[in-house]
Amino acid sequence: MLKSIKTTAKSPAALSDDALIAAVAQSDVAAFEQIHKKYFPKLMHFARRITGNAEAAEEVANDVLMTVWRTADRFEGRSKPSTWIFGIAYRVAMKQRKKLERRAGDVELDEGMIAARDDTAETVIRGTDLKNALDQLKPELRAVVELTYYNGYLYTEIAEILGCPVGTVKTRMMTARRRLRGILSDDEQTGGEHAVA
């Protein structure tokens, strides 16, 4: 039977992630709605970077949140709830990517660039170049960049999310930075219309 958060001292919006996960573990729909509202956009963005596909990213985000709903009672609190959630997201996104690679060939329009907030030509070109450069990285490298720069995780947290040693995370970040510099400087040297200043 589904319950609702008891609004004693705090409203659902004011509860910490730990408290929300504990409430979700008790089948609290209002708590789950708060988790969904907070994490769905972040998960979509993260999964989009890993899978390279907006439709697949939405499926990943939904699958992750349903996993949170079903398994919140197993969360032991040894890490932050966000680390646990993104750990699930990484594994689901990598599986989805493998599935997409098996039926590769579709070209997709990047809706994020169309709806760019700052639509000056230079900003759009730079954003496109960076996105294209990120897309050329292996998913494991892209995940480290995404989790560090777009989600603000520490290397120790990323190691937990990806299920690898901290040293591996650092190595992947160094490799990713080196490759991104190489890709972006190649664009500058070719003097193409998408060169980054």
XYZ file of C-alpha atoms in Angstrom:
197
model
C 0.000 0.000 0.000
C 1.343 3.432 -0.985
C 1.780 6.001 1.759
C 2.412 9.723 1.831
C 5.140 11.650 3.632
C 3.954 12.789 7.041
C 4.282 16.569 6.935
C 5.321 17.073 10.531
C 8.327 19.396 10.704
C 9.406 19.498 7.068
C 7.686 19.576 3.704
C 8.825 16.944 1.137
C 10.838 19.585 -0.738
C 12.867 20.369 2.399
C 13.863 16.750 3.101
C 17.414 15.581 2.434
C 18.099 12.931 -0.200
C 18.793 10.435 2.600
C 15.390 11.134 4.149
C 13.678 10.938 0.764
C 15.292 7.581 -0.070
C 14.289 6.275 3.367
C 10.717 7.403 2.669
C 10.773 5.842 -0.816
C 11.882 2.597 0.855
C 8.572 2.792 2.742
C 6.667 3.170 -0.577
C 6.135 6.908 -0.114
C 4.914 8.268 -3.456
C 5.430 11.949 -2.537
C 9.067 11.265 -1.664
C 9.561 9.418 -4.948
C 8.047 12.366 -6.827
C 10.639 14.650 -5.191
C 13.478 12.299 -6.168
C 12.066 12.085 -9.696
C 11.752 15.863 -10.020
C 15.304 16.435 -8.780
C 17.110 13.655 -10.652
C 15.220 13.077 -13.906
C 16.784 16.045 -15.796
C 20.292 15.233 -14.486
C 19.909 11.567 -15.410
C 18.605 12.487 -18.872
C 21.608 14.731 -19.488
C 24.077 12.144 -18.209
C 22.497 9.267 -20.153
C 22.357 11.399 -23.312
C 26.133 11.893 -23.083
C 26.736 8.161 -22.671
C 24.240 6.819 -25.201
C 24.325 9.657 -27.740
C 20.587 9.274 -28.189
C 17.805 11.390 -26.599
C 15.185 8.631 -26.789
C 17.517 6.094 -25.191
C 18.478 8.654 -22.529
C 14.844 9.067 -21.520
C 14.466 5.309 -21.289
C 17.614 5.091 -19.148
C 16.431 7.874 -16.807
C 13.060 6.166 -16.359
C 14.655 2.746 -15.799
C 17.026 4.195 -13.195
C 14.241 5.899 -11.279
C 12.118 2.746 -11.342
C 15.124 0.840 -9.977
C 15.396 3.433 -7.202
C 11.690 2.936 -6.431
C 12.025 -0.860 -6.335
C 15.334 -1.079 -4.462
C 15.394 1.952 -2.116
C 15.003 -0.421 0.832
C 18.386 -1.918 -0.093
C 20.227 1.424 0.003
C 22.555 1.141 2.999
C 23.731 4.738 3.160
C 27.430 3.945 2.732
C 27.561 6.583 -0.028
C 25.504 9.635 -0.895
C 22.123 8.824 -2.489
C 23.199 10.742 -5.609
C 26.301 8.545 -5.943
C 24.155 5.426 -5.653
C 21.660 6.758 -8.224
C 24.363 7.730 -10.739
C 26.046 4.348 -10.248
C 22.820 2.709 -11.370
C 22.578 5.230 -14.229
C 26.074 4.466 -15.493
C 25.437 0.711 -15.656
C 22.029 1.118 -17.324
C 23.378 3.700 -19.817
C 26.302 1.476 -20.802
C 23.933 -1.454 -21.437
C 21.697 0.825 -23.508
C 24.699 2.075 -25.494
C 25.728 -1.487 -26.354
C 22.192 -2.171 -27.510
C 22.255 0.950 -29.701
C 25.637 0.021 -31.180
C 24.143 -3.254 -32.370
C 21.559 -1.360 -34.371
C 23.721 1.648 -35.287
C 23.234 3.781 -38.337
C 20.573 6.285 -37.324
C 21.485 9.968 -37.409
C 19.884 12.120 -34.745
C 19.314 15.879 -34.528
C 20.773 17.420 -31.382
C 17.792 19.245 -29.856
C 19.997 20.688 -27.114
C 21.896 22.830 -29.599
C 18.696 24.063 -31.251
C 17.378 25.266 -27.903
C 20.696 26.783 -26.792
C 20.127 29.593 -24.293
C 22.844 31.838 -25.708
C 22.339 31.616 -29.439
C 25.177 33.793 -30.694
C 26.950 32.105 -33.595
C 30.266 31.848 -31.735
C 28.681 30.228 -28.663
C 26.736 27.727 -30.745
C 29.860 26.841 -32.750
C 31.949 26.385 -29.591
C 29.227 24.288 -27.978
C 28.929 22.186 -31.115
C 32.700 21.682 -31.280
C 32.884 20.621 -27.626
C 29.897 18.286 -28.021
C 31.446 16.757 -31.148
C 34.767 16.352 -29.340
C 33.043 14.673 -26.361
C 31.161 12.387 -28.741
C 34.503 11.149 -30.092
C 35.611 9.944 -26.654
C 34.999 6.378 -25.508
C 31.965 6.146 -23.176
C 34.194 5.413 -20.164
C 36.138 8.648 -20.735
C 33.023 10.656 -21.533
C 31.401 9.474 -18.281
C 34.312 10.786 -16.195
C 34.167 14.206 -17.906
C 30.388 14.346 -17.570
C 30.372 13.386 -13.887
C 33.188 15.824 -13.042
C 32.294 18.939 -15.011
C 28.540 18.676 -15.480
C 27.536 16.974 -12.221
C 30.278 18.142 -9.850
C 31.336 14.768 -8.444
C 34.697 14.178 -6.757
C 37.029 11.486 -8.106
C 36.278 9.264 -5.085
C 32.541 9.510 -5.822
C 33.083 8.862 -9.525
C 35.134 5.777 -8.658
C 32.174 4.482 -6.655
C 29.696 5.304 -9.439
C 31.802 3.597 -12.121
C 32.902 0.724 -9.888
C 36.630 1.267 -10.423
C 39.646 2.515 -8.407
C 40.239 6.272 -7.967
C 43.513 5.879 -9.883
C 41.566 4.618 -12.894
C 39.282 7.658 -12.727
C 42.309 9.985 -12.663
C 43.899 8.159 -15.596
C 40.664 8.328 -17.586
C 40.373 12.067 -16.859
C 43.963 12.722 -17.996
C 43.355 10.668 -21.140
C 40.051 12.452 -21.812
C 41.618 15.904 -21.408
C 44.528 14.992 -23.673
C 42.211 13.636 -26.363
C 39.852 16.615 -26.118
C 42.794 19.032 -26.469
C 44.000 17.064 -29.490
C 40.569 16.995 -31.137
C 39.875 20.684 -30.515
C 43.357 21.822 -31.616
C 43.021 19.741 -34.802
C 39.805 21.663 -35.520
C 41.644 24.968 -35.021
C 44.561 23.947 -37.253
C 42.302 22.805 -40.078
C 40.756 26.280 -39.969
C 37.343 24.809 -40.581
C 34.197 26.788 -40.066
C 33.794 25.185 -36.629
C 37.226 26.198 -35.292
C 37.350 27.151 -31.623
C 38.955 30.492 -30.755
